[in-house]
mmCIF file of C-alpha atoms in Angstrom:
data_model
loop_
_atom_site.group_PDB
_atom_site.id
_atom_site.type_symbol
_atom_site.label_atom_id
_atom_site.label_comp_id
_atom_site.label_asym_id
_atom_site.label_seq_id
_atom_site.Cartn_x
_atom_site.Cartn_y
_atom_site.Cartn_z
ATOM 1 C CA UNK F 1 0.000 0.000 0.000
ATOM 2 C CA UNK F 2 2.831 2.354 0.856
ATOM 3 C CA UNK F 3 4.313 2.040 -2.650
ATOM 4 C CA UNK F 4 0.936 3.067 -4.082
ATOM 5 C CA UNK F 5 0.889 6.199 -1.939
ATOM 6 C CA UNK F 6 4.456 7.105 -2.820
ATOM 7 C CA UNK F 7 3.583 6.675 -6.502
ATOM 8 C CA UNK F 8 0.644 9.070 -5.998
ATOM 9 C CA UNK F 9 2.865 11.699 -4.404
ATOM 10 C CA UNK F 10 5.501 11.394 -7.101
ATOM 11 C CA UNK F 11 2.708 11.812 -9.643
ATOM 12 C CA UNK F 12 1.538 14.951 -7.879
ATOM 13 C CA UNK F 13 5.060 16.364 -7.818
ATOM 14 C CA UNK F 14 5.506 15.636 -11.509
ATOM 15 C CA UNK F 15 2.013 16.722 -12.481
ATOM 16 C CA UNK F 16 2.796 20.404 -12.880
ATOM 17 C CA UNK F 17 5.647 19.737 -15.266
ATOM 18 C CA UNK F 18 3.506 17.342 -17.293
ATOM 19 C CA UNK F 19 0.635 19.792 -17.418
ATOM 20 C CA UNK F 20 2.953 22.556 -18.510
ATOM 21 C CA UNK F 21 4.383 20.406 -21.296
ATOM 22 C CA UNK F 22 0.906 19.289 -22.308
ATOM 23 C CA UNK F 23 -0.487 22.807 -22.403
ATOM 24 C CA UNK F 24 2.454 24.251 -24.298
ATOM 25 C CA UNK F 25 2.404 21.950 -27.322
ATOM 26 C CA UNK F 26 3.735 23.016 -29.742
ATOM 27 C CA UNK F 27 6.681 24.222 -27.675
ATOM 28 C CA UNK F 28 7.027 27.879 -26.776
ATOM 29 C CA UNK F 29 9.567 29.959 -28.691
ATOM 30 C CA UNK F 30 13.189 30.074 -27.577
ATOM 31 C CA UNK F 31 12.450 33.505 -26.140
ATOM 32 C CA UNK F 32 10.224 31.925 -23.507
ATOM 33 C CA UNK F 33 12.905 29.400 -22.623
ATOM 34 C CA UNK F 34 15.483 32.144 -22.130
ATOM 35 C CA UNK F 35 13.050 34.163 -20.059
ATOM 36 C CA UNK F 36 12.291 31.085 -17.962
ATOM 37 C CA UNK F 37 15.990 30.791 -17.208
ATOM 38 C CA UNK F 38 15.961 34.415 -16.092
ATOM 39 C CA UNK F 39 12.912 33.711 -13.924
ATOM 40 C CA UNK F 40 14.822 30.975 -12.103
ATOM 41 C CA UNK F 41 17.453 33.321 -10.789
ATOM 42 C CA UNK F 42 19.154 35.709 -13.189
ATOM 43 C CA UNK F 43 18.196 39.378 -13.126
ATOM 44 C CA UNK F 44 20.678 40.870 -15.563
ATOM 45 C CA UNK F 45 19.428 39.544 -18.901
ATOM 46 C CA UNK F 46 17.638 41.660 -21.467
ATOM 47 C CA UNK F 47 14.129 40.751 -22.593
ATOM 48 C CA UNK F 48 13.792 39.765 -26.235
ATOM 49 C CA UNK F 49 11.809 42.350 -28.206
ATOM 50 C CA UNK F 50 8.107 41.929 -28.882
ATOM 51 C CA UNK F 51 6.706 42.373 -32.363
ATOM 52 C CA UNK F 52 3.384 43.440 -30.872
ATOM 53 C CA UNK F 53 3.247 47.239 -31.154
ATOM 54 C CA UNK F 54 0.203 47.538 -28.919
ATOM 55 C CA UNK F 55 1.860 45.508 -26.200
ATOM 56 C CA UNK F 56 4.932 47.746 -26.347
ATOM 57 C CA UNK F 57 2.767 50.852 -26.122
ATOM 58 C CA UNK F 58 0.860 49.364 -23.185
ATOM 59 C CA UNK F 59 4.181 48.829 -21.434
ATOM 60 C CA UNK F 60 5.083 52.480 -22.086
ATOM 61 C CA UNK F 61 7.876 51.604 -24.499
ATOM 62 C CA UNK F 62 8.468 53.823 -27.504
ATOM 63 C CA UNK F 63 9.526 52.112 -30.689
ATOM 64 C CA UNK F 64 12.984 53.680 -30.610
ATOM 65 C CA UNK F 65 13.553 53.270 -26.879
ATOM 66 C CA UNK F 66 15.758 50.541 -25.368
ATOM 67 C CA UNK F 67 14.133 47.248 -24.526
ATOM 68 C CA UNK F 68 13.119 46.757 -20.880
ATOM 69 C CA UNK F 69 15.574 44.890 -18.699
ATOM 70 C CA UNK F 70 14.508 41.791 -16.841
ATOM 71 C CA UNK F 71 14.734 43.825 -13.640
ATOM 72 C CA UNK F 72 12.040 46.148 -14.959
ATOM 73 C CA UNK F 73 9.684 43.210 -15.469
ATOM 74 C CA UNK F 74 10.559 41.093 -12.447
ATOM 75 C CA UNK F 75 8.475 41.267 -9.263
ATOM 76 C CA UNK F 76 7.587 38.781 -6.495
ATOM 77 C CA UNK F 77 3.893 39.627 -6.995
ATOM 78 C CA UNK F 78 2.870 36.906 -9.466
ATOM 79 C CA UNK F 79 -0.291 38.702 -10.613
ATOM 80 C CA UNK F 80 1.716 41.818 -11.415
ATOM 81 C CA UNK F 81 4.456 39.693 -12.962
ATOM 82 C CA UNK F 82 1.937 38.163 -15.371
ATOM 83 C CA UNK F 83 0.547 41.612 -16.234
ATOM 84 C CA UNK F 84 4.020 42.918 -17.058
ATOM 85 C CA UNK F 85 4.885 39.890 -19.188
ATOM 86 C CA UNK F 86 1.647 40.267 -21.149
ATOM 87 C CA UNK F 87 2.300 43.966 -21.669
ATOM 88 C CA UNK F 88 5.797 43.172 -22.932
ATOM 89 C CA UNK F 89 4.301 40.902 -25.574
ATOM 90 C CA UNK F 90 5.047 37.438 -24.213
ATOM 91 C CA UNK F 91 2.664 34.785 -25.501
ATOM 92 C CA UNK F 92 0.419 32.795 -23.130
ATOM 93 C CA UNK F 93 2.551 29.676 -23.687
ATOM 94 C CA UNK F 94 5.734 31.590 -22.890
ATOM 95 C CA UNK F 95 4.182 33.058 -19.743
ATOM 96 C CA UNK F 96 3.135 29.601 -18.552
ATOM 97 C CA UNK F 97 6.681 28.356 -19.084
ATOM 98 C CA UNK F 98 8.146 31.259 -17.129
ATOM 99 C CA UNK F 99 5.639 30.945 -14.279
ATOM 100 C CA UNK F 100 6.102 27.182 -14.098
ATOM 101 C CA UNK F 101 9.837 27.633 -13.533
ATOM 102 C CA UNK F 102 9.313 30.507 -11.094
ATOM 103 C CA UNK F 103 6.860 28.539 -8.931
ATOM 104 C CA UNK F 104 9.080 25.480 -9.008
ATOM 105 C CA UNK F 105 11.990 27.541 -7.693
ATOM 106 C CA UNK F 106 9.823 29.109 -4.985
ATOM 107 C CA UNK F 107 9.163 25.724 -3.396
ATOM 108 C CA UNK F 108 12.381 23.863 -4.194
ATOM 109 C CA UNK F 109 13.771 23.920 -0.664
ATOM 110 C CA UNK F 110 13.342 20.971 1.670
ATOM 111 C CA UNK F 111 12.935 21.255 5.449
ATOM 112 C CA UNK F 112 16.614 20.369 5.823
ATOM 113 C CA UNK F 113 17.598 23.429 3.798
ATOM 114 C CA UNK F 114 18.694 21.515 0.701
ATOM 115 C CA UNK F 115 17.439 22.380 -2.761
ATOM 116 C CA UNK F 116 17.445 20.538 -6.067
ATOM 117 C CA UNK F 117 20.641 22.450 -6.896
ATOM 118 C CA UNK F 118 22.438 22.003 -3.566
ATOM 119 C CA UNK F 119 21.509 18.434 -2.626
ATOM 120 C CA UNK F 120 24.558 16.122 -2.855
ATOM 121 C CA UNK F 121 24.490 13.990 -5.973
ATOM 122 C CA UNK F 122 24.041 10.770 -3.979
ATOM 123 C CA UNK F 123 20.759 11.909 -2.360
ATOM 124 C CA UNK F 124 17.372 12.778 -3.837
ATOM 125 C CA UNK F 125 16.130 16.355 -3.211
ATOM 126 C CA UNK F 126 12.600 14.962 -2.711
ATOM 127 C CA UNK F 127 12.996 12.261 -0.090
ATOM 128 C CA UNK F 128 10.086 10.357 1.392
ATOM 129 C CA UNK F 129 11.140 11.483 4.873
ATOM 130 C CA UNK F 130 10.887 15.112 3.783
ATOM 131 C CA UNK F 131 7.423 14.509 2.328
ATOM 132 C CA UNK F 132 6.310 13.232 5.727
ATOM 133 C CA UNK F 133 7.151 16.608 7.240
ATOM 134 C CA UNK F 134 3.871 18.560 7.826
ATOM 135 C CA UNK F 135 5.400 21.840 6.671
ATOM 136 C CA UNK F 136 6.704 20.294 3.448
ATOM 137 C CA UNK F 137 3.311 18.753 2.705
ATOM 138 C CA UNK F 138 1.721 22.167 3.237
ATOM 139 C CA UNK F 139 4.225 23.709 0.813
ATOM 140 C CA UNK F 140 3.432 21.098 -1.828
ATOM 141 C CA UNK F 141 -0.289 21.881 -1.544
ATOM 142 C CA UNK F 142 0.421 25.616 -1.893
ATOM 143 C CA UNK F 143 2.701 24.996 -4.858
ATOM 144 C CA UNK F 144 0.099 22.962 -6.709
ATOM 145 C CA UNK F 145 -2.501 25.655 -6.058
ATOM 146 C CA UNK F 146 -0.248 28.227 -7.741
ATOM 147 C CA UNK F 147 0.367 25.864 -10.657
ATOM 148 C CA UNK F 148 -3.372 25.551 -11.190
ATOM 149 C CA UNK F 149 -3.801 29.320 -11.127
ATOM 150 C CA UNK F 150 -0.883 30.453 -13.273
ATOM 151 C CA UNK F 151 0.362 27.466 -15.294
ATOM 152 C CA UNK F 152 -3.020 25.909 -15.963
ATOM 153 C CA UNK F 153 -5.491 28.839 -16.021
ATOM 154 C CA UNK F 154 -8.564 27.856 -18.029
ATOM 155 C CA UNK F 155 -10.417 31.167 -17.950
ATOM 156 C CA UNK F 156 -9.149 32.117 -21.419
ATOM 157 C CA UNK F 157 -9.440 28.647 -22.912
ATOM 158 C CA UNK F 158 -11.396 29.811 -25.960
ATOM 159 C CA UNK F 159 -8.730 32.419 -26.799
ATOM 160 C CA UNK F 160 -5.704 30.155 -26.383
ATOM 161 C CA UNK F 161 -5.367 27.598 -29.214
ATOM 162 C CA UNK F 162 -2.641 25.651 -27.408
ATOM 163 C CA UNK F 163 -4.717 25.234 -24.266
ATOM 164 C CA UNK F 164 -7.843 24.401 -26.235
ATOM 165 C CA UNK F 165 -6.032 21.706 -28.201
ATOM 166 C CA UNK F 166 -4.534 20.303 -25.000
ATOM 167 C CA UNK F 167 -7.898 20.190 -23.229
ATOM 168 C CA UNK F 168 -9.491 18.347 -26.148
ATOM 169 C CA UNK F 169 -6.588 15.933 -26.300
ATOM 170 C CA UNK F 170 -7.062 15.179 -22.627
ATOM 171 C CA UNK F 171 -10.858 15.076 -22.336
ATOM 172 C CA UNK F 172 -12.206 14.685 -25.853
ATOM 173 C CA UNK F 173 -13.583 16.897 -28.611
ATOM 174 C CA UNK F 174 -16.061 18.796 -26.435
ATOM 175 C CA UNK F 175 -17.537 22.323 -26.609
ATOM 176 C CA UNK F 176 -15.595 24.988 -24.740
ATOM 177 C CA UNK F 177 -18.248 25.327 -22.015
ATOM 178 C CA UNK F 178 -17.983 21.596 -21.255
ATOM 179 C CA UNK F 179 -14.196 21.746 -21.200
ATOM 180 C CA UNK F 180 -14.321 24.669 -18.778
ATOM 181 C CA UNK F 181 -16.752 22.764 -16.538
ATOM 182 C CA UNK F 182 -14.438 19.717 -16.526
ATOM 183 C CA UNK F 183 -11.432 21.901 -15.747
ATOM 184 C CA UNK F 184 -13.211 23.446 -12.771
ATOM 185 C CA UNK F 185 -14.237 20.055 -11.376
ATOM 186 C CA UNK F 186 -10.748 18.604 -11.876
ATOM 187 C CA UNK F 187 -9.157 21.613 -10.172
ATOM 188 C CA UNK F 188 -11.523 21.530 -7.204
ATOM 189 C CA UNK F 189 -11.000 17.835 -6.546
ATOM 190 C CA UNK F 190 -7.251 18.053 -7.034
ATOM 191 C CA UNK F 191 -7.171 20.707 -4.317
ATOM 192 C CA UNK F 192 -9.200 18.484 -1.985
ATOM 193 C CA UNK F 193 -6.860 15.588 -2.708
ATOM 194 C CA UNK F 194 -3.854 17.744 -1.894
ATOM 195 C CA UNK F 195 -5.505 18.888 1.335
ATOM 196 C CA UNK F 196 -5.944 15.262 2.357
ATOM 197 C CA UNK F 197 -2.310 14.614 1.536
ATOM 198 C CA UNK F 198 -1.185 17.668 3.534
ATOM 199 C CA UNK F 199 -3.156 16.492 6.565
ATOM 200 C CA UNK F 200 -2.360 12.795 6.356
ATOM 201 C CA UNK F 201 1.119 12.430 4.874
ATOM 202 C CA UNK F 202 2.697 9.222 3.662
ATOM 203 C CA UNK F 203 3.138 7.209 6.875
ATOM 204 C CA UNK F 204 -0.463 6.492 7.720
ATOM 205 C CA UNK F 205 0.045 3.371 9.832
ATOM 206 C CA UNK F 206 -3.273 2.042 11.125
ATOM 207 C CA UNK F 207 -5.063 4.777 9.205
ATOM 208 C CA UNK F 208 -4.051 3.280 5.864
ATOM 209 C CA UNK F 209 -7.392 1.615 5.157
ATOM 210 C CA UNK F 210 -9.339 4.680 6.246
ATOM 211 C CA UNK F 211 -7.145 6.898 4.079
ATOM 212 C CA UNK F 212 -7.587 4.659 1.058
ATOM 213 C CA UNK F 213 -11.360 4.636 1.571
ATOM 214 C CA UNK F 214 -11.368 8.436 1.791
ATOM 215 C CA UNK F 215 -9.404 8.648 -1.467
ATOM 216 C CA UNK F 216 -11.789 6.230 -3.167
ATOM 217 C CA UNK F 217 -14.864 8.132 -1.944
ATOM 218 C CA UNK F 218 -13.410 11.406 -3.208
ATOM 219 C CA UNK F 219 -12.739 9.818 -6.594
ATOM 220 C CA UNK F 220 -16.284 8.462 -6.804
ATOM 221 C CA UNK F 221 -17.675 11.910 -6.057
ATOM 222 C CA UNK F 222 -15.452 13.474 -8.721
ATOM 223 C CA UNK F 223 -16.611 11.032 -11.384
ATOM 224 C CA UNK F 224 -20.248 11.552 -10.350
ATOM 225 C CA UNK F 225 -19.896 15.329 -10.717
ATOM 226 C CA UNK F 226 -18.284 14.923 -14.136
ATOM 227 C CA UNK F 227 -21.066 12.577 -15.251
ATOM 228 C CA UNK F 228 -23.592 15.331 -14.475
ATOM 229 C CA UNK F 229 -22.142 17.722 -17.067
ATOM 230 C CA UNK F 230 -21.684 15.201 -19.896
ATOM 231 C CA UNK F 231 -23.993 13.019 -21.917
ATOM 232 C CA UNK F 232 -23.581 9.267 -21.336
ATOM 233 C CA UNK F 233 -21.738 8.990 -24.656
ATOM 234 C CA UNK F 234 -19.340 11.822 -23.846
ATOM 235 C CA UNK F 235 -18.834 10.530 -20.318
ATOM 236 C CA UNK F 236 -17.787 7.169 -21.766
ATOM 237 C CA UNK F 237 -15.184 9.006 -23.869
ATOM 238 C CA UNK F 238 -14.000 10.861 -20.765
ATOM 239 C CA UNK F 239 -13.615 7.607 -18.838
ATOM 240 C CA UNK F 240 -11.589 6.160 -21.698
ATOM 241 C CA UNK F 241 -9.224 9.123 -21.547
ATOM 242 C CA UNK F 242 -9.070 10.431 -17.980
ATOM 243 C CA UNK F 243 -10.643 7.980 -15.499
ATOM 244 C CA UNK F 244 -8.532 6.273 -12.795
ATOM 245 C CA UNK F 245 -8.692 3.051 -14.815
ATOM 246 C CA UNK F 246 -7.363 4.882 -17.881
ATOM 247 C CA UNK F 247 -4.512 6.408 -15.872
ATOM 248 C CA UNK F 248 -3.604 3.026 -14.406
ATOM 249 C CA UNK F 249 -3.683 1.302 -17.787
ATOM 250 C CA UNK F 250 -1.491 3.909 -19.470
ATOM 251 C CA UNK F 251 1.109 3.296 -16.761
ATOM 252 C CA UNK F 252 0.893 -0.501 -16.938
ATOM 253 C CA UNK F 253 0.825 -0.680 -20.735
ATOM 254 C CA UNK F 254 3.668 1.742 -21.387
ATOM 255 C CA UNK F 255 6.043 -0.909 -22.694
ATOM 256 C CA UNK F 256 3.230 -2.850 -24.370
ATOM 257 C CA UNK F 257 2.582 0.113 -26.699
ATOM 258 C CA UNK F 258 -1.026 -0.775 -27.569
ATOM 259 C CA UNK F 259 -2.818 0.360 -30.682
ATOM 260 C CA UNK F 260 -5.970 2.398 -30.066
ATOM 261 C CA UNK F 261 -8.118 -0.671 -30.761
ATOM 262 C CA UNK F 262 -6.079 -2.785 -28.329
ATOM 263 C CA UNK F 263 -6.264 -0.099 -25.663
ATOM 264 C CA UNK F 264 -10.041 0.187 -26.005
ATOM 265 C CA UNK F 265 -10.461 -3.587 -25.729
ATOM 266 C CA UNK F 266 -8.240 -3.825 -22.654
ATOM 267 C CA UNK F 267 -9.938 -0.820 -21.072
ATOM 268 C CA UNK F 268 -13.408 -2.308 -21.539
ATOM 269 C CA UNK F 269 -12.332 -5.612 -19.968
ATOM 270 C CA UNK F 270 -10.544 -3.951 -17.046
ATOM 271 C CA UNK F 271 -13.411 -1.521 -16.474
ATOM 272 C CA UNK F 272 -15.828 -4.424 -16.019
ATOM 273 C CA UNK F 273 -13.694 -5.656 -13.099
ATOM 274 C CA UNK F 274 -13.037 -2.223 -11.585
ATOM 275 C CA UNK F 275 -15.124 -2.722 -8.422
ATOM 276 C CA UNK F 276 -13.489 -6.082 -7.671
ATOM 277 C CA UNK F 277 -9.999 -4.767 -8.312
ATOM 278 C CA UNK F 278 -10.625 -1.926 -5.845
ATOM 279 C CA UNK F 279 -11.988 -4.239 -3.153
ATOM 280 C CA UNK F 280 -9.473 -4.111 -0.288
ATOM 281 C CA UNK F 281 -11.108 -7.112 1.356
ATOM 282 C CA UNK F 282 -10.221 -9.376 -1.570
ATOM 283 C CA UNK F 283 -7.789 -12.095 -0.504
ATOM 284 C CA UNK F 284 -4.460 -12.601 -2.225
ATOM 285 C CA UNK F 285 -5.568 -15.865 -3.820
ATOM 286 C CA UNK F 286 -8.828 -14.308 -5.024
ATOM 287 C CA UNK F 287 -6.957 -11.358 -6.508
ATOM 288 C CA UNK F 288 -4.545 -13.677 -8.306
ATOM 289 C CA UNK F 289 -7.468 -15.645 -9.754
ATOM 290 C CA UNK F 290 -9.160 -12.386 -10.789
ATOM 291 C CA UNK F 291 -6.067 -11.162 -12.613
ATOM 292 C CA UNK F 292 -5.763 -14.502 -14.405
ATOM 293 C CA UNK F 293 -9.379 -14.182 -15.524
ATOM 294 C CA UNK F 294 -8.758 -10.661 -16.821
ATOM 295 C CA UNK F 295 -5.586 -11.768 -18.613
ATOM 296 C CA UNK F 296 -7.426 -14.645 -20.291
ATOM 297 C CA UNK F 297 -10.063 -12.252 -21.637
ATOM 298 C CA UNK F 298 -7.437 -9.808 -22.828
ATOM 299 C CA UNK F 299 -5.573 -12.599 -24.605
ATOM 300 C CA UNK F 300 -8.773 -13.662 -26.361
ATOM 301 C CA UNK F 301 -9.394 -10.056 -27.434
ATOM 302 C CA UNK F 302 -5.951 -9.160 -28.783
ATOM 303 C CA UNK F 303 -4.693 -12.530 -30.039
ATOM 304 C CA UNK F 304 -2.075 -14.990 -28.827
ATOM 305 C CA UNK F 305 0.888 -13.200 -30.413
ATOM 306 C CA UNK F 306 0.243 -9.812 -28.825
ATOM 307 C CA UNK F 307 -0.776 -11.507 -25.595
ATOM 308 C CA UNK F 308 2.897 -12.411 -25.110
ATOM 309 C CA UNK F 309 3.777 -8.732 -25.146
ATOM 310 C CA UNK F 310 0.863 -7.888 -22.856
ATOM 311 C CA UNK F 311 1.905 -10.482 -20.299
ATOM 312 C CA UNK F 312 5.494 -9.240 -20.353
ATOM 313 C CA UNK F 313 4.375 -5.631 -19.866
ATOM 314 C CA UNK F 314 1.955 -6.122 -16.972
ATOM 315 C CA UNK F 315 4.101 -8.624 -15.085
ATOM 316 C CA UNK F 316 7.438 -6.837 -15.335
ATOM 317 C CA UNK F 317 9.489 -6.010 -12.276
ATOM 318 C CA UNK F 318 9.230 -2.239 -11.833
ATOM 319 C CA UNK F 319 12.859 -2.072 -10.648
ATOM 320 C CA UNK F 320 14.171 -3.967 -13.697
ATOM 321 C CA UNK F 321 15.441 -1.675 -16.440
ATOM 322 C CA UNK F 322 15.240 -4.349 -19.144
ATOM 323 C CA UNK F 323 11.650 -3.521 -20.144
ATOM 324 C CA UNK F 324 12.452 0.168 -20.554
ATOM 325 C CA UNK F 325 15.470 -0.620 -22.703
ATOM 326 C CA UNK F 326 13.450 -2.982 -24.898
ATOM 327 C CA UNK F 327 10.802 -0.298 -25.313
ATOM 328 C CA UNK F 328 13.398 2.321 -26.312
ATOM 329 C CA UNK F 329 14.778 -0.127 -28.874
ATOM 330 C CA UNK F 330 11.245 -0.437 -30.331
ATOM 331 C CA UNK F 331 11.272 -4.187 -29.793
ATOM 332 C CA UNK F 332 8.245 -6.247 -28.731
ATOM 333 C CA UNK F 333 7.677 -6.206 -24.971
ATOM 334 C CA UNK F 334 8.063 -9.992 -24.815
ATOM 335 C CA UNK F 335 11.767 -9.596 -25.621
ATOM 336 C CA UNK F 336 12.287 -8.324 -22.072
ATOM 337 C CA UNK F 337 10.901 -11.601 -20.699
ATOM 338 C CA UNK F 338 13.032 -13.596 -23.111
ATOM 339 C CA UNK F 339 16.149 -11.685 -22.028
ATOM 340 C CA UNK F 340 15.344 -12.284 -18.359
ATOM 341 C CA UNK F 341 14.929 -16.006 -19.098
ATOM 342 C CA UNK F 342 18.317 -16.059 -20.816
ATOM 343 C CA UNK F 343 19.834 -14.452 -17.740
ATOM 344 C CA UNK F 344 18.320 -17.108 -15.468
ATOM 345 C CA UNK F 345 19.347 -19.988 -17.737
ATOM 346 C CA UNK F 346 22.947 -18.880 -18.251
ATOM 347 C CA UNK F 347 23.416 -17.898 -14.617
ATOM 348 C CA UNK F 348 22.369 -21.409 -13.586
ATOM 349 C CA UNK F 349 24.642 -22.987 -16.195
ATOM 350 C CA UNK F 350 27.516 -20.921 -14.808
ATOM 351 C CA UNK F 351 26.790 -22.190 -11.297
ATOM 352 C CA UNK F 352 26.711 -25.765 -12.577
ATOM 353 C CA UNK F 353 30.097 -25.410 -14.251
ATOM 354 C CA UNK F 354 31.696 -23.795 -11.201
ATOM 355 C CA UNK F 355 30.232 -26.469 -8.939
ATOM 356 C CA UNK F 356 31.422 -29.399 -11.090
ATOM 357 C CA UNK F 357 34.223 -30.966 -9.072
ATOM 358 C CA UNK F 358 35.182 -33.245 -11.975
ATOM 359 C CA UNK F 359 36.491 -30.311 -14.027
ATOM 360 C CA UNK F 360 40.043 -29.086 -13.849
ATOM 361 C CA UNK F 361 40.549 -25.349 -13.471
ATOM 362 C CA UNK F 362 41.593 -25.151 -17.117
ATOM 363 C CA UNK F 363 38.489 -27.030 -18.290
ATOM 364 C CA UNK F 364 36.281 -24.934 -16.030
ATOM 365 C CA UNK F 365 37.705 -21.667 -17.375
ATOM 366 C CA UNK F 366 37.312 -22.839 -20.971
ATOM 367 C CA UNK F 367 33.669 -23.818 -20.455
ATOM 368 C CA UNK F 368 32.881 -20.521 -18.679
ATOM 369 C CA UNK F 369 34.488 -18.517 -21.481
ATOM 370 C CA UNK F 370 32.443 -20.425 -24.055
ATOM 371 C CA UNK F 371 29.297 -19.913 -21.991
ATOM 372 C CA UNK F 372 29.884 -16.140 -21.783
ATOM 373 C CA UNK F 373 30.354 -15.976 -25.557
ATOM 374 C CA UNK F 374 27.144 -17.933 -26.147
ATOM 375 C CA UNK F 375 25.197 -15.636 -23.810
ATOM 376 C CA UNK F 376 26.534 -12.540 -25.547
ATOM 377 C CA UNK F 377 25.680 -14.007 -28.954
ATOM 378 C CA UNK F 378 22.099 -14.831 -28.003
ATOM 379 C CA UNK F 379 21.549 -11.440 -26.360
ATOM 380 C CA UNK F 380 22.904 -9.678 -29.450
ATOM 381 C CA UNK F 381 20.468 -11.682 -31.584
ATOM 382 C CA UNK F 382 17.609 -10.504 -29.357
ATOM 383 C CA UNK F 383 18.631 -6.872 -28.871
ATOM 384 C CA UNK F 384 20.898 -5.995 -31.794
ATOM 385 C CA UNK F 385 24.501 -4.827 -31.478
ATOM 386 C CA UNK F 386 23.682 -1.388 -30.065
ATOM 387 C CA UNK F 387 21.016 -2.846 -27.788
ATOM 388 C CA UNK F 388 23.446 -5.430 -26.435
ATOM 389 C CA UNK F 389 25.978 -2.704 -25.674
ATOM 390 C CA UNK F 390 23.345 -0.711 -23.789
ATOM 391 C CA UNK F 391 22.158 -3.831 -21.959
ATOM 392 C CA UNK F 392 25.733 -4.619 -20.936
ATOM 393 C CA UNK F 393 25.962 -1.196 -19.305
ATOM 394 C CA UNK F 394 22.626 -1.560 -17.501
ATOM 395 C CA UNK F 395 22.496 -5.234 -16.600
ATOM 396 C CA UNK F 396 25.876 -6.656 -17.512
ATOM 397 C CA UNK F 397 26.943 -7.768 -14.047
ATOM 398 C CA UNK F 398 25.710 -11.314 -14.566
ATOM 399 C CA UNK F 399 27.387 -11.502 -17.975
ATOM 400 C CA UNK F 400 30.717 -10.448 -16.534
ATOM 401 C CA UNK F 401 30.243 -12.937 -13.694
ATOM 402 C CA UNK F 402 30.124 -15.778 -16.241
ATOM 403 C CA UNK F 403 33.680 -15.139 -17.410
ATOM 404 C CA UNK F 404 36.490 -17.063 -15.726
ATOM 405 C CA UNK F 405 37.807 -15.369 -12.603
ATOM 406 C CA UNK F 406 41.476 -14.374 -12.860
ATOM 407 C CA UNK F 407 43.900 -16.456 -10.871
ATOM 408 C CA UNK F 408 45.133 -14.544 -7.770
ATOM 409 C CA UNK F 409 48.550 -13.101 -8.406
ATOM 410 C CA UNK F 410 48.345 -13.689 -12.176
ATOM 411 C CA UNK F 411 49.476 -10.902 -14.485
#
């Protein structure tokens, strides 16, 4: 349960950056990126000129006058900061980029005084222990509130093509009034969720079940409110895109890389079991049987060949980097399982050779060297030459362990 909560918090911490990237597609101009760098600390840079004459006039800048310095625009008052940036001709996407960086810097410090820039390289600047600190949890809630106001402001949705496109990509091709209603509901419930987090923290102990029930009740209320503003058909589209089941599936199926048809089939099957999957009273054996039943239906829906990739994706070890590497190489997800099986097989063969008392040291070394070459050859066949090189860097310890150990004192 604790891992689930930590995942939620990490998601919340990363949410603002994801939202900013989502809202700013296509990317803001290089001017916004340079200004964002200024917003994070520098105060000596010069603002890039605006081509908007009216904006320059509104800022009191004559066409022949020098451009305003960053100092002239900068202010700790975020409302005034936004007004000045608009007057200077920055686009909405550029302003969101600048404000995102500014807010991030405002709340970068941990209770111990370390920041993302000062934390030693061997420690994370966002440790679980720090997130359990009441003051830090309060800061996170405040930070997310500012992100919602300045980085994700929906009031001008109809006048901002980037935001409008992002909202439709997230929730479906809906009228602006429906998108605004969804944005308001999402924002309200996100704030309530953050308030619960600020009050409860990560280490909930005996309150874990009660906390999970509170989260589930809040989610049910959110979905009920959303259902009120959409037709049944549009609500079904929303669920497919933005429901908890959709979020979970996107995470689980990342290395599976489903087609839209495959995703819809898997979603429909998983959705039918949603209540049972969320039942905390379900025993371990019952949950295992339930997952097998779901997997069998998915396999029937997507075919035996793709089912191999599905099984590899949903049953992967989250700490194993093999699946991510296979995905980056654009190979089928099942290759990760095949590579893991090769590792198990060759590791056992290496143990057998080392444990064979009938072999001389010379024979043992020769067999181990041959075994290492065979393993490398089969892995290269699975991953390609470049993939094998990358795999050797990530997971090559067992490969190197196959090779004969040098004789002590040998040169």
